[in-house]
Tab-separated table of C-alpha atoms in Angstrom:
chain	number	residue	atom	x	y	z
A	43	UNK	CA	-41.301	-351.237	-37.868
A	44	UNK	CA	-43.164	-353.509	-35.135
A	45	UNK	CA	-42.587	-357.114	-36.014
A	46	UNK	CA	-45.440	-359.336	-35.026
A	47	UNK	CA	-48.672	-359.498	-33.362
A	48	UNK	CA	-48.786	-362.385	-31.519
A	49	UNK	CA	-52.179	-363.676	-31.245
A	50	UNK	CA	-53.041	-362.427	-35.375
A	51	UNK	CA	-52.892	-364.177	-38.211
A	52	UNK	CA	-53.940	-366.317	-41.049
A	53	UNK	CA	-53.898	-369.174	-38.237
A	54	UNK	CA	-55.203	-366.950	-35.386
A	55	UNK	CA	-57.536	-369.280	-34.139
A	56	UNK	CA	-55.613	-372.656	-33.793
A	57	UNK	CA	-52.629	-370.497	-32.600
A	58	UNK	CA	-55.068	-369.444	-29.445
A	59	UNK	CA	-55.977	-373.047	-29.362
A	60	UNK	CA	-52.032	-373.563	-28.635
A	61	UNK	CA	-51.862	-370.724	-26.532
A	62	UNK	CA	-54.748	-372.441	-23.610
A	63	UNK	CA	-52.167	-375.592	-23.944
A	64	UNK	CA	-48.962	-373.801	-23.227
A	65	UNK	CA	-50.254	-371.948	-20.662
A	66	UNK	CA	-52.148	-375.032	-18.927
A	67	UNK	CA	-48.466	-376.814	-19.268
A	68	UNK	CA	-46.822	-373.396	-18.064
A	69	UNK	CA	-48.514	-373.706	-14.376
A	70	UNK	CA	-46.426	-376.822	-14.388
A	71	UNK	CA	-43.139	-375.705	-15.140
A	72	UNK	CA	-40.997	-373.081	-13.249
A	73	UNK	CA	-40.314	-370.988	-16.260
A	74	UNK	CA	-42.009	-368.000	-16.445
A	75	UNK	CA	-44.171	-367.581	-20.100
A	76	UNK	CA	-42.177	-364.205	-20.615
A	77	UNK	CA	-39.784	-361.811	-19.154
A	78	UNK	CA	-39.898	-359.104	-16.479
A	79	UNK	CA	-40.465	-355.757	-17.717
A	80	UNK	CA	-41.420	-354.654	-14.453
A	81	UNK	CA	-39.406	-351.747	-14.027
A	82	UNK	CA	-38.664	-348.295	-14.626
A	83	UNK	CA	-34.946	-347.790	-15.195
A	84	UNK	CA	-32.621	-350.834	-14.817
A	85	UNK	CA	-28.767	-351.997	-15.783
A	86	UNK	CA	-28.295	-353.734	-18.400
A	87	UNK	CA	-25.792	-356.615	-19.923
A	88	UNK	CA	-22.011	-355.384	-21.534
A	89	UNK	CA	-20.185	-357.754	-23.385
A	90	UNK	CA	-17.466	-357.413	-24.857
A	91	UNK	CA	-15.281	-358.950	-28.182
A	92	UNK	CA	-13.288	-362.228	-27.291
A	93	UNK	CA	-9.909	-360.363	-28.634
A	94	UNK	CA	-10.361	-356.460	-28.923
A	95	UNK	CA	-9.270	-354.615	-31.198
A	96	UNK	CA	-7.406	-351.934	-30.380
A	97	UNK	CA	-9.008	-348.567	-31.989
A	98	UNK	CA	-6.527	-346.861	-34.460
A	99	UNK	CA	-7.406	-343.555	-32.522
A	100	UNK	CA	-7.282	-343.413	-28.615
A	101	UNK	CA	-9.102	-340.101	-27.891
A	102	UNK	CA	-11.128	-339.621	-31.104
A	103	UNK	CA	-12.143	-335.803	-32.316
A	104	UNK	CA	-14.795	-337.799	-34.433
A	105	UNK	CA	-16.831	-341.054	-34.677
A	106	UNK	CA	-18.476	-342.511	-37.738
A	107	UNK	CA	-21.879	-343.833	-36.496
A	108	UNK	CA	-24.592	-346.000	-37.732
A	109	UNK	CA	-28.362	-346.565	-36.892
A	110	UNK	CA	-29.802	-349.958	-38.333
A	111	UNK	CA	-32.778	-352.191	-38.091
A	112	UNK	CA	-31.516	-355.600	-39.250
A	113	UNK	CA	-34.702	-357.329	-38.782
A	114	UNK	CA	-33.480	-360.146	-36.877
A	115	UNK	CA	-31.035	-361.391	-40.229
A	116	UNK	CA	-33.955	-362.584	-42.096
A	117	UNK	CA	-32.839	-359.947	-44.886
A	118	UNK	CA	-35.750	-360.276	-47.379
A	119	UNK	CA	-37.368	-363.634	-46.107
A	120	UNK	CA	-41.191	-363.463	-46.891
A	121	UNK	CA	-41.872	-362.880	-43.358
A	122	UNK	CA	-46.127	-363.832	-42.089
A	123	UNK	CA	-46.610	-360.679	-40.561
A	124	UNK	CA	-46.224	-358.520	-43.050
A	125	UNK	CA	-48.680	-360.347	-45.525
A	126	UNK	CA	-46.261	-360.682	-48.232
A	127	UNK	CA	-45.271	-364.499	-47.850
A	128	UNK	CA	-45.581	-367.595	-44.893
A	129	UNK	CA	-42.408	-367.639	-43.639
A	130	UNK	CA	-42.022	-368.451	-39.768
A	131	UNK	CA	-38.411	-369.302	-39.295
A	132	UNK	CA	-35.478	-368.573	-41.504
A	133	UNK	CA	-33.219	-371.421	-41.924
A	134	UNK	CA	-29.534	-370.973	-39.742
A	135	UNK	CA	-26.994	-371.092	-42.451
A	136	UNK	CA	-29.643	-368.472	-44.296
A	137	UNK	CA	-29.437	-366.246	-40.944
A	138	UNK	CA	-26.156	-366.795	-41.082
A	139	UNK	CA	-25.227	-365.145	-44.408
A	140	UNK	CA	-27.498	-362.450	-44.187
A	141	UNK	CA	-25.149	-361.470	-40.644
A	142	UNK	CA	-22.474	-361.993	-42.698
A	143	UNK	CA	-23.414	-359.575	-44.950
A	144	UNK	CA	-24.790	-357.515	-41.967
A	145	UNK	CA	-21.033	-357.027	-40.642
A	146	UNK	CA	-19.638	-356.617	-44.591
A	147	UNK	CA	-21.512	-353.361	-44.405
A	148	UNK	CA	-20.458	-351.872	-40.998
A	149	UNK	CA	-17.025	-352.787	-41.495
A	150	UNK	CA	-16.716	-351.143	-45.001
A	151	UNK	CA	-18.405	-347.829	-43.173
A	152	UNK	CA	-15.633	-348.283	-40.629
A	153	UNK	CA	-18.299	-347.771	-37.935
A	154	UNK	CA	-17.335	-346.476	-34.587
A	155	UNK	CA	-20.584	-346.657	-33.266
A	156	UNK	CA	-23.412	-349.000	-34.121
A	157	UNK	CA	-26.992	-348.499	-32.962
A	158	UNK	CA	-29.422	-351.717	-34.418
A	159	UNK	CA	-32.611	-352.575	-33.489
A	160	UNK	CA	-34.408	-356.223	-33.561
A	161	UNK	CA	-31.643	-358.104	-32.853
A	162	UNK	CA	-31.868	-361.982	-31.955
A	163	UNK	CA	-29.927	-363.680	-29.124
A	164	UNK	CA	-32.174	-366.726	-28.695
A	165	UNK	CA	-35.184	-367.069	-30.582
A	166	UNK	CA	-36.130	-369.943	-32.647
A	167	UNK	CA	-37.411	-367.980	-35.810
A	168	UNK	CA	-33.714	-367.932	-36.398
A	169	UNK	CA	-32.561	-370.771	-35.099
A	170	UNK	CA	-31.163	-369.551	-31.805
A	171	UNK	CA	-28.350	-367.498	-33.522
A	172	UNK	CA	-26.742	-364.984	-30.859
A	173	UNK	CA	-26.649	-361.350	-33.178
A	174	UNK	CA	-24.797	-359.674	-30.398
A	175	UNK	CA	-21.682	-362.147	-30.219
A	176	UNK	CA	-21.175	-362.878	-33.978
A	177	UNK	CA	-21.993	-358.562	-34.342
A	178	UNK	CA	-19.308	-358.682	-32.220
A	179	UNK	CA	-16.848	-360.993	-33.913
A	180	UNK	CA	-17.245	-360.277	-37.303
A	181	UNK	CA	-16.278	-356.314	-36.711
A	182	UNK	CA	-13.936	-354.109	-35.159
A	183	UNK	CA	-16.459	-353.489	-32.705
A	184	UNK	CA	-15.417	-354.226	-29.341
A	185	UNK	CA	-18.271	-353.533	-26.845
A	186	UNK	CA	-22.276	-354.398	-26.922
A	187	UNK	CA	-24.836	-353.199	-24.642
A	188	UNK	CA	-28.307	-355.728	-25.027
A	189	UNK	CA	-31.780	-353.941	-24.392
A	190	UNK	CA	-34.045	-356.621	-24.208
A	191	UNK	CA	-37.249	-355.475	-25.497
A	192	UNK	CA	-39.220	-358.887	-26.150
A	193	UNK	CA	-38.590	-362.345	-24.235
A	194	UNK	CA	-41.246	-365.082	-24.243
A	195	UNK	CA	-41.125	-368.536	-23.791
A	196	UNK	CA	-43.550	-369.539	-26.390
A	197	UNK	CA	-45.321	-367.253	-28.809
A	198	UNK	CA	-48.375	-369.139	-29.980
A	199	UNK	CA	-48.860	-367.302	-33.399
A	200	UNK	CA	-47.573	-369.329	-36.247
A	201	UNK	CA	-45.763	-371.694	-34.178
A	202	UNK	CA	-42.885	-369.096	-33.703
A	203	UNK	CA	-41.426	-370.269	-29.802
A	204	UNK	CA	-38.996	-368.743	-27.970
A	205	UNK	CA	-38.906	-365.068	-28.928
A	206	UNK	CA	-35.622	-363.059	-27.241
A	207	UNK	CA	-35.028	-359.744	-29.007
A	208	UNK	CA	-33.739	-356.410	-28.222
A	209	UNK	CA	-31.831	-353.180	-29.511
A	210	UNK	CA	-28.205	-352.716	-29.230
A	211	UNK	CA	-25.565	-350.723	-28.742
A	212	UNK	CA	-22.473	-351.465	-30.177
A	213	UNK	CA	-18.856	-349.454	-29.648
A	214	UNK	CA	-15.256	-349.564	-30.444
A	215	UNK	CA	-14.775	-347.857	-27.566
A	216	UNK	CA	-15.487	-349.101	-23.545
A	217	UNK	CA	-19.159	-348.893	-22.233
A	218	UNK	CA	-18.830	-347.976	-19.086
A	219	UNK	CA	-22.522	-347.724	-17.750
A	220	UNK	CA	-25.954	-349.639	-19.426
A	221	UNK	CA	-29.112	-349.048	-18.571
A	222	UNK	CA	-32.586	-349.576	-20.174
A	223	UNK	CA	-35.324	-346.634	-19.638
A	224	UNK	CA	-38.916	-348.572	-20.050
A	225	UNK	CA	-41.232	-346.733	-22.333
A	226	UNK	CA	-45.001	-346.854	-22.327
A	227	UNK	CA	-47.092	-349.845	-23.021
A	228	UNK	CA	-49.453	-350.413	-25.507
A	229	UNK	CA	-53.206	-350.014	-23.581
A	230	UNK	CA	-55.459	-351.073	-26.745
A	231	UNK	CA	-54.735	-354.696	-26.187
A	232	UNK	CA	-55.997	-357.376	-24.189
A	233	UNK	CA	-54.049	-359.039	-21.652
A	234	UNK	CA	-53.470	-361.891	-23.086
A	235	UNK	CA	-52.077	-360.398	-26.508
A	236	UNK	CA	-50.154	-358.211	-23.980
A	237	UNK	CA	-48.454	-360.649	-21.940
A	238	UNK	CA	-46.410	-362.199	-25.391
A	239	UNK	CA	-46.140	-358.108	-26.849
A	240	UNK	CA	-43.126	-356.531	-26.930
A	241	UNK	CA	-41.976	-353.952	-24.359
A	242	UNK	CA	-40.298	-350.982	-25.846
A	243	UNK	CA	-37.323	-349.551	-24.189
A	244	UNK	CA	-34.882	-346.833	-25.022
A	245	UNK	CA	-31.102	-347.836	-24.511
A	246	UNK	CA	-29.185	-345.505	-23.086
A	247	UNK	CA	-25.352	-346.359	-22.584
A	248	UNK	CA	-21.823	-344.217	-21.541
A	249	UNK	CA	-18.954	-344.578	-23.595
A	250	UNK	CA	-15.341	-343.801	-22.358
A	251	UNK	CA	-13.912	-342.429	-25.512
A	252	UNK	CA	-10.481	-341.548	-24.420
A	253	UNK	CA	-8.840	-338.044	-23.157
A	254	UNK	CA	-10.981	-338.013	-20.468
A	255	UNK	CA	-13.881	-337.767	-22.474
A	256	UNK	CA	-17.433	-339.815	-21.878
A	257	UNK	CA	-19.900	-339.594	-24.279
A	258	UNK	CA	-23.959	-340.485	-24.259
A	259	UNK	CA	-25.606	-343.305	-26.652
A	260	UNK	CA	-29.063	-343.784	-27.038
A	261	UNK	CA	-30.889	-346.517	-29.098
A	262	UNK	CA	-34.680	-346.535	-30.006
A	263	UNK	CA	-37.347	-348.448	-31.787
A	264	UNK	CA	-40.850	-347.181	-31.181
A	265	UNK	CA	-44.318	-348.988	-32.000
A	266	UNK	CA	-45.552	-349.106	-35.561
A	267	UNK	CA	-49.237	-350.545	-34.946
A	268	UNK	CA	-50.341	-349.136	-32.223
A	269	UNK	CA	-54.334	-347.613	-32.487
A	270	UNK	CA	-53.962	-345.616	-29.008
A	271	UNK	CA	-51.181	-343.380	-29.209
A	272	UNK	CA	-48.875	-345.172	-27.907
A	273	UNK	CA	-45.675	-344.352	-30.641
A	274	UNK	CA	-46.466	-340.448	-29.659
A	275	UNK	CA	-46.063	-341.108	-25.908
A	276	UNK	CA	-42.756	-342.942	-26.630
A	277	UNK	CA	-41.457	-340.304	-29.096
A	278	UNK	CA	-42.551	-337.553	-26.435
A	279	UNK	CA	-40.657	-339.721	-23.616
A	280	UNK	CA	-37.476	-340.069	-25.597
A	281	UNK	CA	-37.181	-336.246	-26.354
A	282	UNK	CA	-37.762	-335.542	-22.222
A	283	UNK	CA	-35.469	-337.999	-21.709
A	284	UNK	CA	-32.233	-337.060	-23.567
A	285	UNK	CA	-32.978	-333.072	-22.458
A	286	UNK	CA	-31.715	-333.871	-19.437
A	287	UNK	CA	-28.739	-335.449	-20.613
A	288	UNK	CA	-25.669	-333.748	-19.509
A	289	UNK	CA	-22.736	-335.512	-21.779
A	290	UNK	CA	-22.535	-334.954	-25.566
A	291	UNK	CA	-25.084	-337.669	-27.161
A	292	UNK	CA	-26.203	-339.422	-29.688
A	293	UNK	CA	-29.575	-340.330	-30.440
A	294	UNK	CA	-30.431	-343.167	-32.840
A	295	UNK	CA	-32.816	-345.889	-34.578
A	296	UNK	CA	-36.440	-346.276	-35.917
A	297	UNK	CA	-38.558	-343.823	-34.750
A	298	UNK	CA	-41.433	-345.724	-37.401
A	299	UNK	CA	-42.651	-341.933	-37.474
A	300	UNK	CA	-41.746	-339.472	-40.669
A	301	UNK	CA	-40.465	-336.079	-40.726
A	302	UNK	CA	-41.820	-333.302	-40.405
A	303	UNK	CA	-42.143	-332.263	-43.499
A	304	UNK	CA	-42.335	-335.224	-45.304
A	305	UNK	CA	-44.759	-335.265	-48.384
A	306	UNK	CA	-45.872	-338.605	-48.897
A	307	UNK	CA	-48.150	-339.743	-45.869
A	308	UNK	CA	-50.075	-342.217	-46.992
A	309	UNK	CA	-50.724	-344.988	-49.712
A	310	UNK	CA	-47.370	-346.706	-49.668
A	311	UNK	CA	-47.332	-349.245	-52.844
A	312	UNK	CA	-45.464	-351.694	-50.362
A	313	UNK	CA	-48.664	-351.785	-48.002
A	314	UNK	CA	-50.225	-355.533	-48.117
A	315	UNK	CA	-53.658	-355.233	-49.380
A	316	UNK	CA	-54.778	-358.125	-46.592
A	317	UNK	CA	-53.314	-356.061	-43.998
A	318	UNK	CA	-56.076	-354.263	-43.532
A	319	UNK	CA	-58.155	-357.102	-42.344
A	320	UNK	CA	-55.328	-357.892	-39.373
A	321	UNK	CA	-53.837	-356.408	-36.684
A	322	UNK	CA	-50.993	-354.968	-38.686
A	323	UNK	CA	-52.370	-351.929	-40.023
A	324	UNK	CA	-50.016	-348.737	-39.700
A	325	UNK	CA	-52.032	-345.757	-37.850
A	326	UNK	CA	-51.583	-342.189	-39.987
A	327	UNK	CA	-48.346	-340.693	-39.219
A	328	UNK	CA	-48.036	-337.811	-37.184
A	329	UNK	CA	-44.788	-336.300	-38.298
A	330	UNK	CA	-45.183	-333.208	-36.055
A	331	UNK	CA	-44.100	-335.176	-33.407
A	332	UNK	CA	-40.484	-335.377	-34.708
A	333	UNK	CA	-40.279	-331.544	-35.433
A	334	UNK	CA	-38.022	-331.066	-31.041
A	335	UNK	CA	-35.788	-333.291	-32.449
A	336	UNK	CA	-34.906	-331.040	-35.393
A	337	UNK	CA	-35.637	-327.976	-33.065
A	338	UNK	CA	-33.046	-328.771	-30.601
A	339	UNK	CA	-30.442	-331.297	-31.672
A	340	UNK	CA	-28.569	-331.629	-34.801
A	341	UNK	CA	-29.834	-334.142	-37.305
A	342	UNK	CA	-27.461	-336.103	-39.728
A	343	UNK	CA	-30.066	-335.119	-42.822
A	344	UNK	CA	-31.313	-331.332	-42.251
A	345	UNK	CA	-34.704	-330.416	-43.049
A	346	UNK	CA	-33.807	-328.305	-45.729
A	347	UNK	CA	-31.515	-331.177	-46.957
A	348	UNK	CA	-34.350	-333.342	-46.903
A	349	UNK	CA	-36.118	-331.530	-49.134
A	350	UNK	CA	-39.608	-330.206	-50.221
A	351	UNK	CA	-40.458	-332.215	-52.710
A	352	UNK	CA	-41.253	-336.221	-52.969
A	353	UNK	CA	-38.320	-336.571	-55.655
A	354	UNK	CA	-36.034	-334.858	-53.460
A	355	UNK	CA	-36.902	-336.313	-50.196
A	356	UNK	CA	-36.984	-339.882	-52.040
A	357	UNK	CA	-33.165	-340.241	-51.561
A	358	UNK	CA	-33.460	-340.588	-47.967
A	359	UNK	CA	-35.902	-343.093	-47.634
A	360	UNK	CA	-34.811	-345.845	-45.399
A	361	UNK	CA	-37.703	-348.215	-45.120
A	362	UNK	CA	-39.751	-351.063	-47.260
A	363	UNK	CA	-40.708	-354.026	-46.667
A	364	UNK	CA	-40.640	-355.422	-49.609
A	365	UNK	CA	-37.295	-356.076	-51.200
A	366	UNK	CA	-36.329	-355.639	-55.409
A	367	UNK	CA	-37.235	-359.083	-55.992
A	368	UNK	CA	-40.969	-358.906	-55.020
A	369	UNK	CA	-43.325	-356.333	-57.004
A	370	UNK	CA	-45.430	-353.743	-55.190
A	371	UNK	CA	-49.367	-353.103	-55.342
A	372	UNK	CA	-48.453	-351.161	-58.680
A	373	UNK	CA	-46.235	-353.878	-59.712
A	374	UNK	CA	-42.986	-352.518	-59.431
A	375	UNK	CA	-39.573	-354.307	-58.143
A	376	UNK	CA	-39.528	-353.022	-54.312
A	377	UNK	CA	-37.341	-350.115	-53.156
A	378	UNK	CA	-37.700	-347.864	-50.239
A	379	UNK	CA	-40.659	-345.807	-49.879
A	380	UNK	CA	-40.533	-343.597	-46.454
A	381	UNK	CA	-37.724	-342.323	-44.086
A	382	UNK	CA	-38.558	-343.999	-40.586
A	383	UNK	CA	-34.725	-344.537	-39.361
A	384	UNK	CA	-33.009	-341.333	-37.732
A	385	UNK	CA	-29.684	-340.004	-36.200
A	386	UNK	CA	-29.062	-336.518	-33.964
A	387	UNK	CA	-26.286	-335.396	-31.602
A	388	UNK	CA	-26.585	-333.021	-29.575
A	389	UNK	CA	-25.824	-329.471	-29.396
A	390	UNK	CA	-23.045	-327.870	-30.382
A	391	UNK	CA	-22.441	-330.979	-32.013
A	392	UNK	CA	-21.972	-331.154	-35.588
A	393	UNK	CA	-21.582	-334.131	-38.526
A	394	UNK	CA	-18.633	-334.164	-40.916
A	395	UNK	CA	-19.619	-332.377	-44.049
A	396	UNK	CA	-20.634	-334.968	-46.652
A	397	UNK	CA	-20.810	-337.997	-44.624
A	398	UNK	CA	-23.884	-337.881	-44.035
A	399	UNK	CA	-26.222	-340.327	-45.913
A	400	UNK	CA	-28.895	-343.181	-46.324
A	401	UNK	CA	-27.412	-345.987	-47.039
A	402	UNK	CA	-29.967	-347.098	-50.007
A	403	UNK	CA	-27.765	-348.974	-52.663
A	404	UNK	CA	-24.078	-349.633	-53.665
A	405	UNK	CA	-22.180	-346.695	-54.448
A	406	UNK	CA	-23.557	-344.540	-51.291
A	407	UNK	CA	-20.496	-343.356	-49.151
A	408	UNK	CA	-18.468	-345.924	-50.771
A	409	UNK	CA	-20.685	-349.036	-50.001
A	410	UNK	CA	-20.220	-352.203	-52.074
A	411	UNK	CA	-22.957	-354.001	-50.745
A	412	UNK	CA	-26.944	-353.165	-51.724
A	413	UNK	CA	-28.097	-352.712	-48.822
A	414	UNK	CA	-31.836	-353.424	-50.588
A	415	UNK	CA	-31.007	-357.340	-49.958
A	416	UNK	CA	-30.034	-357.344	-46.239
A	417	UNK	CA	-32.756	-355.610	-44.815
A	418	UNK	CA	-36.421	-353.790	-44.883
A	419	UNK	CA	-34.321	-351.100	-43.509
A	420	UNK	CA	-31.494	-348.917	-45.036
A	421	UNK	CA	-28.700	-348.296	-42.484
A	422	UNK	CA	-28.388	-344.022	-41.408
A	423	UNK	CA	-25.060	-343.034	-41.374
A	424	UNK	CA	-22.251	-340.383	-40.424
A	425	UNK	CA	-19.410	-339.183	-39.177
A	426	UNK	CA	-19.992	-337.318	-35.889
A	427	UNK	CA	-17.544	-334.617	-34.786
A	428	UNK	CA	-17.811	-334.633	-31.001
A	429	UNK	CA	-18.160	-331.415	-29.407
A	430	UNK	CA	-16.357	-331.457	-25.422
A	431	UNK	CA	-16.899	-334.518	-23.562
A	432	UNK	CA	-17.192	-334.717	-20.071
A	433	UNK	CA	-14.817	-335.797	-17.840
């Protein structure tokens, strides 16, 4: 989901109070107060492992792939925003397991392919940790494409800072082309709130995968909070966008929309009662606008799969924000409570029968870890059998 507001807030009013100072001492300073999302399509960064490692396979017939929000590796910190606790920043060596732990999980899915959203480079809330290099080091992953999607000098609410956050791409195999597609803005804020917002993106990169063969990766995260239709424009751009695509793709991350025909639209016992007094409350779903993707690609988790019932569609849930060691509205240990997070290839495409999964507690596809302490999302996986490839 979204992760802050920030100009809302238990301390909303000194925080604007901060925010006149900053920006009197900002006219000072060369630094701009945040980045330049300014554009419509534009390259972005590649980096790559300090010592690859070579891939087992050279021209793979198949790719196991993840989607994950790792909410910047504050696992289940009491977070501000979300009502539940005060927590602003997340100690290092706390970040620093829950990363740890982070790159346990992909490398015991052997993961070929790694889309995860809210990832930190430079951002005090976790004590300036770069997510992409130690990603990067602690796996077999060799490659990382960084779509900034939030970069501020100072966010005023809560005393957070420095804010630099984005969604990445990460691959075994060489990326050969990034570029970031800017999505719509949010319109039903004021400037000010607008100028420190986030600025959704969808990440689009080419992957060389061997034999001659280039594939297509995309990585989204769309808006959770948004009052003027915003998420639907996004969801509606990403679907235009990868129809035109002319390479076998992937398509990946938190939609923060249901499917649809999901059963359970409302009433979530993870829901903060004081949320509904901020900024933070989630507009009704609109799972309708997910039902192209299920038209026309190929979805790890079919419809029918899914399920018509709450009980059977409760196995593929792969968001909460609360964790098991906090109790819910109805007093229960937390556990996940919709399906937000989504994978699709294209057509002919198909997945690997069987590997196709939620990754919501040990035992799923062979996981050790529980994946209930390391996130407020559950990782999406599968294993991708690639259809052609072009040249």
């Amino acid at each position: 989901m979204a992760l802050i507001h920030p100009l809302q807030g238990p301390r909303h009013r000194r925080a604007t109070g901060s925010l006149a100072l900053v920006l009197l001492l900002s006219l000072a300073g060369c630094e701009p107060l945040s980045g330049d999302f300014d554009f419509e399509r534009r390259e972005a960064p590649v980096f790559a492992r300090s010592e690859i490692v070579p891939p087992e396979q050279e021209a793979p017939g198949e790719l196991r792939v993840m989607a994950y929000n790792i909410k910047f590796g504050a696992a289940r910190a009491d977070i501000w925003f979300d009502y539940w606790g005060d927590e602003v920043q997340i100690p290092y060596e706390e970040v620093s397991a829950n990363l740890a732990n982070i790159a346990a999980l992909v490398r015991e899915q052997d993961v070929d392919i790694l889309i995860a959203e809210e990832v930190d480079v430079n951002s005090r809330r976790t004590g300036y940790h770069d997510m992409v290099r130690e990603i990067l080091e602690a796996t077999d992953l060799n490659y990382a494409a960084y779509y900034q999607t939030w970069e501020s000098r100072y966010v005023p609410s809560e005393g957070l800072g420095r804010i630099d956050m984005g969604n990445v791409i990460f691959s075994r195999y060489p990326i050969t082309l990034a570029e970031s597609i800017k999505q719509p803005d949010r319109t039903d804020q004021d400037g000010l709130t607008a100028t420190f917002y986030l600025h959704r993106s969808i990440g689009r990169a080419i992957v060389d995968i061997g034999g001659a063969r280039e594939i297509a990766v995309y990585a989204v995260h769309t808006e959770a909070y948004d009052q003027d239709g915003t998420k639907g424009r996004q969801i509606e751009q990403i679907h235009d966008e990868v129809s035109t695509e002319t390479r076998p793709f992937l398509l990946g991350g938190d939609f923060n929309e249901l499917p649809p025909n999901a059963v359970k639209l409302e009433g979530f016992a993870d829901e903060a009662p004081l949320a509904e007094e901020t900024g933070f409350v989630q507009p009704p779903y609109t799972p309708a606008l997910m039902q192209p993707f299920y038209d026309e690609l190929v979805p790890w988790v079919t419809l029918a799969e899914y399920g018509s019932t709450e009980e059977e569609q409760r196995k593929y849930y792969s968001h909460s924000v609360l964790g098991p060691d906090s109790l819910d509205v109805n007093g229960q240990p937390g556990f996940w409570t919709r399906t937000l997070d989504y994978l699709f290839v294209s057509q002919p495409g198909s997945w690997e029968p069987g590997s196709t999964d939620v990754l919501q507690e040990p035992g799923r596809q062979g996981t050790k870890l529980n994946p209930l302490f390391l996130s407020d999302h559950a990782p999406v996986v599968g294993t991708w059998i690639v259809a052609g490839g072009a040249p």
